[in-house]
PDB file of C-alpha atoms in Angstrom:
ATOM      1  CA  UNK Q 417       2.319 -12.173   3.508  1.00 72.00           C
ATOM      2  CA  UNK Q 418       4.466  -8.638   1.824  1.00 86.00           C
ATOM      3  CA  UNK Q 419       3.671  -5.705   1.047  1.00 87.00           C
ATOM      4  CA  UNK Q 420       2.876  -6.553  -2.636  1.00 90.00           C
ATOM      5  CA  UNK Q 421       0.860  -8.932  -1.104  1.00 92.00           C
ATOM      6  CA  UNK Q 422      -1.052  -7.519   0.483  1.00 91.00           C
ATOM      7  CA  UNK Q 423      -1.813  -4.602  -0.946  1.00 92.00           C
ATOM      8  CA  UNK Q 424      -3.070  -6.793  -3.640  1.00 94.00           C
ATOM      9  CA  UNK Q 425      -5.467  -8.314  -1.219  1.00 94.00           C
ATOM     10  CA  UNK Q 426      -6.913  -4.743  -0.156  1.00 95.00           C
ATOM     11  CA  UNK Q 427      -7.931  -3.870  -3.601  1.00 95.00           C
ATOM     12  CA  UNK Q 428      -9.404  -7.473  -4.426  1.00 96.00           C
ATOM     13  CA  UNK Q 429     -11.351  -7.249  -1.493  1.00 95.00           C
ATOM     14  CA  UNK Q 430     -12.308  -3.393  -2.232  1.00 95.00           C
ATOM     15  CA  UNK Q 431     -13.606  -4.675  -5.443  1.00 96.00           C
ATOM     16  CA  UNK Q 432     -11.752  -2.604  -8.052  1.00 97.00           C
ATOM     17  CA  UNK Q 433      -9.127  -2.514 -11.012  1.00 97.00           C
ATOM     18  CA  UNK Q 434      -6.256  -1.477 -10.546  1.00 96.00           C
ATOM     19  CA  UNK Q 435      -6.894   1.754 -11.639  1.00 97.00           C
ATOM     20  CA  UNK Q 436      -9.043   2.122 -10.043  1.00 97.00           C
ATOM     21  CA  UNK Q 437      -7.991   2.011  -6.922  1.00 97.00           C
ATOM     22  CA  UNK Q 438      -4.514   4.023  -8.188  1.00 96.00           C
ATOM     23  CA  UNK Q 439      -7.619   6.813  -8.380  1.00 96.00           C
ATOM     24  CA  UNK Q 440      -8.984   6.322  -5.129  1.00 94.00           C
ATOM     25  CA  UNK Q 441      -5.154   6.657  -3.042  1.00 94.00           C
ATOM     26  CA  UNK Q 442      -4.493   9.342  -5.268  1.00 94.00           C
ATOM     27  CA  UNK Q 443      -1.190   7.970  -7.152  1.00 93.00           C
ATOM     28  CA  UNK Q 444      -0.768   6.619 -10.678  1.00 93.00           C
ATOM     29  CA  UNK Q 445      -2.189   2.821 -12.258  1.00 94.00           C
ATOM     30  CA  UNK Q 446       1.868   2.390 -12.846  1.00 95.00           C
ATOM     31  CA  UNK Q 447       2.511   2.574  -9.209  1.00 92.00           C
ATOM     32  CA  UNK Q 448       0.091   0.070  -8.071  1.00 94.00           C
ATOM     33  CA  UNK Q 449       1.088  -2.144 -10.486  1.00 94.00           C
ATOM     34  CA  UNK Q 450       4.844  -1.535  -9.680  1.00 94.00           C
ATOM     35  CA  UNK Q 451       3.409  -2.209  -5.540  1.00 92.00           C
ATOM     36  CA  UNK Q 452       1.287  -5.409  -7.158  1.00 93.00           C
ATOM     37  CA  UNK Q 453       4.959  -7.154  -8.591  1.00 93.00           C
ATOM     38  CA  UNK Q 454       7.023  -5.417  -5.742  1.00 90.00           C
ATOM     39  CA  UNK Q 455       8.686  -3.188  -7.766  1.00 91.00           C
ATOM     40  CA  UNK Q 456       8.734  -0.464  -5.572  1.00 85.00           C
ATOM     41  CA  UNK Q 457       8.239   0.109  -2.340  1.00 81.00           C
ATOM     42  CA  UNK Q 458       5.695   2.127  -0.785  1.00 82.00           C
ATOM     43  CA  UNK Q 459       6.345   5.440   0.644  1.00 84.00           C
ATOM     44  CA  UNK Q 460       4.897   6.273   4.581  1.00 85.00           C
ATOM     45  CA  UNK Q 461       2.235   8.573   3.449  1.00 87.00           C
ATOM     46  CA  UNK Q 462       1.748   6.310   0.916  1.00 86.00           C
ATOM     47  CA  UNK Q 463       0.754   3.404   3.821  1.00 88.00           C
ATOM     48  CA  UNK Q 464      -1.052   6.106   5.858  1.00 89.00           C
ATOM     49  CA  UNK Q 465      -3.102   6.559   2.393  1.00 92.00           C
ATOM     50  CA  UNK Q 466      -3.797   2.335   2.184  1.00 92.00           C
ATOM     51  CA  UNK Q 467      -4.369   2.727   5.851  1.00 91.00           C
ATOM     52  CA  UNK Q 468      -6.901   5.156   5.863  1.00 93.00           C
ATOM     53  CA  UNK Q 469      -8.887   3.513   2.414  1.00 95.00           C
ATOM     54  CA  UNK Q 470      -9.039   0.692   4.836  1.00 94.00           C
ATOM     55  CA  UNK Q 471     -10.856   2.063   7.771  1.00 93.00           C
ATOM     56  CA  UNK Q 472     -12.692   3.528   5.257  1.00 94.00           C
ATOM     57  CA  UNK Q 473     -13.843   0.001   3.932  1.00 94.00           C
ATOM     58  CA  UNK Q 474     -13.857  -1.936   6.583  1.00 94.00           C
ATOM     59  CA  UNK Q 475     -11.003  -4.065   5.627  1.00 93.00           C
ATOM     60  CA  UNK Q 476      -8.095  -5.199   7.896  1.00 90.00           C
ATOM     61  CA  UNK Q 477      -4.928  -3.677   6.958  1.00 88.00           C
ATOM     62  CA  UNK Q 478      -1.904  -3.930   9.120  1.00 82.00           C
ATOM     63  CA  UNK Q 479      -0.473  -0.636   8.618  1.00 79.00           C
ATOM     64  CA  UNK Q 480       1.967  -0.675  11.823  1.00 78.00           C
ATOM     65  CA  UNK Q 481       4.355  -3.769  10.006  1.00 75.00           C
ATOM     66  CA  UNK Q 482       5.058  -1.385   6.765  1.00 71.00           C
ATOM     67  CA  UNK Q 483       5.334   1.481   8.978  1.00 70.00           C
ATOM     68  CA  UNK Q 484       7.922   0.299  11.328  1.00 67.00           C
ATOM     69  CA  UNK Q 485      10.182  -1.148   8.256  1.00 57.00           C
ATOM     70  CA  UNK Q 486      10.042   2.462   6.407  1.00 52.00           C
ATOM     71  CA  UNK Q 487      10.803   4.350   9.741  1.00 50.00           C
ATOM     72  CA  UNK Q 488      13.559   2.008  10.107  1.00 48.00           C
ATOM     73  CA  UNK Q 489      15.072   2.385   6.303  1.00 50.00           C
ATOM     74  CA  UNK Q 490      14.745   6.075   6.540  1.00 50.00           C
ATOM     75  CA  UNK Q 491      16.939   5.741   9.567  1.00 48.00           C
ATOM     76  CA  UNK Q 492      19.799   3.960   8.269  1.00 46.00           C
ATOM     77  CA  UNK Q 493      19.483   6.199   5.643  1.00 52.00           C
ATOM     78  CA  UNK Q 494      18.339   3.810   2.395  1.00 47.00           C
ATOM     79  CA  UNK Q 495      15.969   4.757   0.058  1.00 45.00           C
TER      80      UNK Q 495
END
């Protein structure tokens, strides 16, 4: 699974619309929509926020696979 699949799974498991989920984690609807369709990548902080949301709602989310990927990207100078 990639991030877009995982974030959609988290949103559906929490029984929230894209708009409601966006409000819960403090981003815009457009941001959630683009992440679910794979059009943009999440920041380190957003990944941490999603992880905290998942922990508080007892939803499984493997933050490490995305945090490691984000750290590698930052180390190589890519954005």
